[in-house]
């Protein structure tokens, strides 16, 4: 791909290793995080014209970024049809939903999937931050749990607020989601009907699984990521000399200790 062409420049920014490419990807990551903060904050506020205008403006920026990312690929159609790209397209559509009226309001649930796009930064984060390398599993487990909580909060609100007097806003939905996830079950808020019970079951089973995964990542002894040259095992003890799977000699880089 010719570096001087537009596609070549985009490929460099999205896939290159130079300093300007890394800064660009960190800028995209910062925008993604700011978008998530906007989604979470406005979910607790009543809908207004200002929020809908901000939604559309963010959606238009995301359309431009998505188009540039697809164009940067050597196989644009394959990139556009990847499951992660399709989920990203649905999330972008949720920001543009005000243009089509409330009929597409249910797509707002998918906005938090924008966070999944940031996982493309994992390689850069591993390289640039030793703290992230040491605690990568805990970071990912916490991200999965937070995304699940806010997606299920949105599902509870969208399916219940019209006919359940106990779910008047997103704070009520978040409260129910957390109590169901922790299996506390105070009983002051319930979801009636078959649909409500099924939603509760999903929150309890999937949520507890994600919570246990986070606990394991936090309390399990930390390991370093280094592919064994013989068998390919990725995770090893920080002071490992030999691979525990095949016994091959390892040469894990040591950043030193203070």
Short mmCIF file of C-alpha atoms in Angstrom, two decimals:
data_model
loop_
_atom_site.label_atom_id
_atom_site.label_comp_id
_atom_site.label_asym_id
_atom_site.label_seq_id
_atom_site.Cartn_x
_atom_site.Cartn_y
_atom_site.Cartn_z
CA UNK A 1 0.00 0.00 0.00
CA UNK A 2 1.55 3.30 -1.12
CA UNK A 3 2.45 5.34 2.04
CA UNK A 4 1.80 8.66 0.26
CA UNK A 5 -1.79 7.75 -0.64
CA UNK A 6 -4.74 8.41 1.67
CA UNK A 7 -5.27 4.70 2.32
CA UNK A 8 -1.58 4.29 2.94
CA UNK A 9 -1.61 7.08 5.49
CA UNK A 10 -4.66 5.62 7.22
CA UNK A 11 -3.03 2.18 7.29
CA UNK A 12 0.02 3.74 8.92
CA UNK A 13 -2.07 5.48 11.58
CA UNK A 14 -4.18 2.42 12.47
CA UNK A 15 -1.57 -0.31 12.14
CA UNK A 16 1.85 1.34 12.25
CA UNK A 17 4.30 1.34 15.15
CA UNK A 18 5.71 4.87 14.78
CA UNK A 19 5.18 7.49 17.50
CA UNK A 20 2.58 9.45 15.52
CA UNK A 21 0.54 6.27 14.89
CA UNK A 22 0.60 5.41 18.60
CA UNK A 23 -0.50 8.93 19.52
CA UNK A 24 -3.35 8.71 17.00
CA UNK A 25 -4.59 5.41 18.45
CA UNK A 26 -4.39 6.79 21.98
CA UNK A 27 -6.47 9.73 20.76
CA UNK A 28 -9.11 7.30 19.42
CA UNK A 29 -9.02 5.44 22.74
CA UNK A 30 -9.50 8.69 24.68
CA UNK A 31 -12.46 9.61 22.47
CA UNK A 32 -14.00 6.15 23.01
CA UNK A 33 -13.68 6.52 26.79
CA UNK A 34 -15.15 10.04 26.65
CA UNK A 35 -18.05 8.64 24.61
CA UNK A 36 -18.70 5.95 27.21
CA UNK A 37 -18.65 8.59 29.97
CA UNK A 38 -21.18 10.64 27.97
CA UNK A 39 -23.44 7.60 27.51
CA UNK A 40 -23.37 6.68 31.19
CA UNK A 41 -23.92 10.26 32.37
CA UNK A 42 -26.79 11.07 30.02
CA UNK A 43 -28.51 7.74 30.73
CA UNK A 44 -29.47 9.16 34.13
CA UNK A 45 -30.81 12.40 32.64
CA UNK A 46 -34.16 13.04 30.92
CA UNK A 47 -33.98 13.11 27.15
CA UNK A 48 -33.63 16.61 25.71
CA UNK A 49 -32.90 18.29 22.39
CA UNK A 50 -29.34 19.10 23.50
CA UNK A 51 -28.59 15.44 24.28
CA UNK A 52 -30.09 14.29 20.97
CA UNK A 53 -28.01 16.85 19.05
CA UNK A 54 -24.88 15.68 20.90
CA UNK A 55 -25.83 12.08 20.06
CA UNK A 56 -26.02 12.86 16.35
CA UNK A 57 -22.75 14.83 16.34
CA UNK A 58 -20.92 11.99 18.12
CA UNK A 59 -22.49 9.53 15.69
CA UNK A 60 -21.23 11.51 12.69
CA UNK A 61 -17.69 11.58 14.13
CA UNK A 62 -17.90 7.82 14.72
CA UNK A 63 -19.08 7.26 11.14
CA UNK A 64 -15.99 9.09 9.91
CA UNK A 65 -13.69 7.10 12.22
CA UNK A 66 -15.33 3.80 11.26
CA UNK A 67 -15.00 4.59 7.54
CA UNK A 68 -11.34 5.52 7.98
CA UNK A 69 -10.63 2.34 9.94
CA UNK A 70 -12.25 0.13 7.30
CA UNK A 71 -10.43 1.96 4.51
CA UNK A 72 -7.11 1.47 6.31
CA UNK A 73 -7.41 -2.31 6.03
CA UNK A 74 -5.79 -4.21 3.18
CA UNK A 75 -9.12 -6.05 2.79
CA UNK A 76 -11.81 -3.43 3.55
CA UNK A 77 -14.81 -5.69 2.97
CA UNK A 78 -13.43 -8.39 5.25
CA UNK A 79 -12.76 -5.77 7.93
CA UNK A 80 -16.27 -4.32 7.56
CA UNK A 81 -17.91 -7.75 7.94
CA UNK A 82 -16.00 -8.78 11.06
CA UNK A 83 -18.34 -9.38 14.05
CA UNK A 84 -16.60 -6.60 16.02
CA UNK A 85 -17.09 -4.18 13.12
CA UNK A 86 -20.77 -5.10 12.77
CA UNK A 87 -21.28 -4.55 16.51
CA UNK A 88 -19.48 -1.22 16.15
CA UNK A 89 -21.81 -0.26 13.28
CA UNK A 90 -24.86 -1.01 15.44
CA UNK A 91 -23.42 1.09 18.25
CA UNK A 92 -22.89 3.96 15.80
CA UNK A 93 -26.47 3.58 14.58
CA UNK A 94 -27.66 4.00 18.16
CA UNK A 95 -26.10 7.47 18.27
CA UNK A 96 -27.89 8.39 15.04
CA UNK A 97 -31.23 6.99 16.29
CA UNK A 98 -32.69 10.49 16.99
CA UNK A 99 -32.65 11.10 13.23
CA UNK A 100 -35.18 8.29 12.82
CA UNK A 101 -37.25 9.08 15.89
CA UNK A 102 -37.87 6.93 18.92
CA UNK A 103 -38.39 3.82 16.80
CA UNK A 104 -34.67 3.06 17.02
CA UNK A 105 -34.42 3.95 20.69
CA UNK A 106 -33.79 0.32 21.66
CA UNK A 107 -30.41 0.52 19.91
CA UNK A 108 -29.16 2.78 22.69
CA UNK A 109 -28.47 -0.40 24.64
CA UNK A 110 -25.62 -1.06 22.20
CA UNK A 111 -23.73 2.17 22.82
CA UNK A 112 -21.58 0.59 25.52
CA UNK A 113 -20.23 -1.81 22.88
CA UNK A 114 -18.04 1.09 21.73
CA UNK A 115 -15.79 0.10 24.61
CA UNK A 116 -15.06 -3.23 22.91
CA UNK A 117 -13.45 -1.33 20.05
CA UNK A 118 -10.80 -0.15 22.48
CA UNK A 119 -9.57 -3.72 22.89
CA UNK A 120 -7.68 -3.17 19.63
CA UNK A 121 -5.33 -1.09 21.75
CA UNK A 122 -4.27 -4.06 23.87
CA UNK A 123 -0.99 -4.57 22.04
CA UNK A 124 -0.01 -0.93 22.47
CA UNK A 125 -1.04 -0.88 26.14
CA UNK A 126 1.01 -4.01 26.85
CA UNK A 127 4.03 -2.45 25.23
CA UNK A 128 3.78 0.99 26.84
CA UNK A 129 2.61 0.26 30.39
CA UNK A 130 4.28 -2.28 32.67
CA UNK A 131 1.42 -1.97 35.19
CA UNK A 132 -1.09 -2.96 32.50
CA UNK A 133 1.07 -5.95 31.48
CA UNK A 134 1.18 -7.20 35.06
CA UNK A 135 -2.56 -6.81 35.63
CA UNK A 136 -4.01 -7.27 32.15
CA UNK A 137 -6.41 -10.04 33.13
CA UNK A 138 -7.83 -7.95 35.98
CA UNK A 139 -8.28 -4.94 33.65
CA UNK A 140 -10.14 -7.04 31.07
CA UNK A 141 -12.28 -8.81 33.67
CA UNK A 142 -13.27 -5.46 35.22
CA UNK A 143 -14.08 -4.05 31.76
CA UNK A 144 -16.29 -7.03 30.91
CA UNK A 145 -18.13 -6.70 34.23
CA UNK A 146 -18.71 -2.94 33.88
CA UNK A 147 -19.94 -3.30 30.27
CA UNK A 148 -22.28 -6.13 31.31
CA UNK A 149 -23.71 -4.09 34.21
CA UNK A 150 -24.53 -1.08 32.04
CA UNK A 151 -25.87 -3.15 29.14
CA UNK A 152 -28.19 -5.06 31.50
CA UNK A 153 -29.17 -1.79 33.23
CA UNK A 154 -30.25 -0.44 29.85
CA UNK A 155 -32.12 -3.67 29.04
CA UNK A 156 -33.96 -3.55 32.37
CA UNK A 157 -34.92 0.10 31.90
CA UNK A 158 -36.02 -0.22 28.26
CA UNK A 159 -38.17 -3.30 28.96
CA UNK A 160 -39.66 -2.21 32.30
CA UNK A 161 -40.04 1.56 32.69
CA UNK A 162 -43.27 1.79 30.66
CA UNK A 163 -45.26 -0.61 32.90
CA UNK A 164 -43.21 -1.24 36.07
CA UNK A 165 -43.67 1.57 38.63
CA UNK A 166 -40.53 0.45 40.49
CA UNK A 167 -38.29 1.22 37.45
CA UNK A 168 -38.76 4.96 36.96
CA UNK A 169 -35.22 5.81 35.82
CA UNK A 170 -31.79 4.35 35.12
CA UNK A 171 -30.80 4.60 38.77
CA UNK A 172 -33.64 2.20 39.67
CA UNK A 173 -32.57 -0.14 36.85
CA UNK A 174 -28.93 -0.02 37.98
CA UNK A 175 -29.97 -0.73 41.57
CA UNK A 176 -31.96 -3.80 40.50
CA UNK A 177 -29.13 -5.03 38.24
CA UNK A 178 -26.54 -4.83 41.02
CA UNK A 179 -28.79 -6.48 43.63
CA UNK A 180 -29.60 -9.30 41.19
CA UNK A 181 -25.95 -9.69 40.14
CA UNK A 182 -24.80 -9.99 43.75
CA UNK A 183 -27.79 -12.27 44.52
CA UNK A 184 -28.62 -9.94 47.44
CA UNK A 185 -32.25 -9.80 46.36
CA UNK A 186 -33.75 -7.24 48.75
CA UNK A 187 -37.13 -7.74 47.09
CA UNK A 188 -38.10 -4.05 47.02
CA UNK A 189 -37.80 -4.06 43.20
CA UNK A 190 -38.84 -7.05 41.08
CA UNK A 191 -39.42 -7.66 37.38
CA UNK A 192 -42.86 -9.20 36.86
CA UNK A 193 -43.80 -11.62 34.14
CA UNK A 194 -41.87 -14.26 32.22
CA UNK A 195 -39.68 -11.72 30.45
CA UNK A 196 -38.72 -10.09 33.75
CA UNK A 197 -37.82 -13.43 35.31
CA UNK A 198 -35.70 -14.43 32.32
CA UNK A 199 -33.83 -11.09 32.48
CA UNK A 200 -33.22 -11.69 36.20
CA UNK A 201 -31.86 -15.17 35.49
CA UNK A 202 -29.45 -13.83 32.85
CA UNK A 203 -28.19 -11.13 35.22
CA UNK A 204 -27.64 -13.58 38.06
CA UNK A 205 -25.91 -16.32 36.04
CA UNK A 206 -23.80 -14.21 33.68
CA UNK A 207 -23.11 -11.49 36.25
CA UNK A 208 -21.91 -13.85 38.96
CA UNK A 209 -19.67 -15.60 36.40
CA UNK A 210 -18.06 -12.29 35.40
CA UNK A 211 -17.71 -11.23 39.03
CA UNK A 212 -15.96 -14.50 39.94
CA UNK A 213 -13.65 -14.09 36.98
CA UNK A 214 -12.69 -10.63 38.24
CA UNK A 215 -12.08 -11.98 41.74
CA UNK A 216 -9.86 -14.74 40.35
CA UNK A 217 -7.86 -12.23 38.31
CA UNK A 218 -7.38 -10.01 41.37
CA UNK A 219 -6.36 -12.68 43.86
CA UNK A 220 -4.63 -15.24 41.66
CA UNK A 221 -0.82 -14.93 41.62
CA UNK A 222 0.24 -12.65 38.77
CA UNK A 223 1.94 -14.12 35.72
CA UNK A 224 3.88 -12.65 32.84
CA UNK A 225 2.95 -13.01 29.18
CA UNK A 226 5.80 -14.58 27.21
CA UNK A 227 5.35 -17.23 24.47
CA UNK A 228 7.38 -20.36 25.08
CA UNK A 229 9.67 -20.90 22.05
CA UNK A 230 8.94 -24.63 22.14
CA UNK A 231 5.26 -25.22 23.02
CA UNK A 232 3.84 -21.69 22.82
CA UNK A 233 2.52 -21.48 26.41
CA UNK A 234 1.77 -17.79 26.99
CA UNK A 235 1.60 -17.34 30.78
CA UNK A 236 4.47 -18.05 33.19
CA UNK A 237 5.50 -17.26 36.73
CA UNK A 238 7.46 -13.97 36.89
CA UNK A 239 10.66 -15.79 37.97
CA UNK A 240 10.23 -18.85 35.72
CA UNK A 241 13.40 -20.21 34.12
CA UNK A 242 11.83 -23.24 32.43
CA UNK A 243 8.41 -23.70 30.85
CA UNK A 244 6.21 -25.73 33.19
CA UNK A 245 4.48 -27.38 30.21
CA UNK A 246 7.46 -28.63 28.20
CA UNK A 247 10.54 -27.75 30.25
CA UNK A 248 12.10 -25.55 27.55
CA UNK A 249 14.50 -22.83 28.67
CA UNK A 250 12.83 -19.41 28.84
CA UNK A 251 14.41 -16.01 28.45
CA UNK A 252 11.74 -13.73 29.92
CA UNK A 253 12.80 -10.07 29.75
CA UNK A 254 13.29 -8.65 33.22
CA UNK A 255 12.53 -4.97 33.66
CA UNK A 256 14.45 -4.95 36.93
CA UNK A 257 13.33 -4.06 40.44
CA UNK A 258 13.93 -0.96 42.46
#
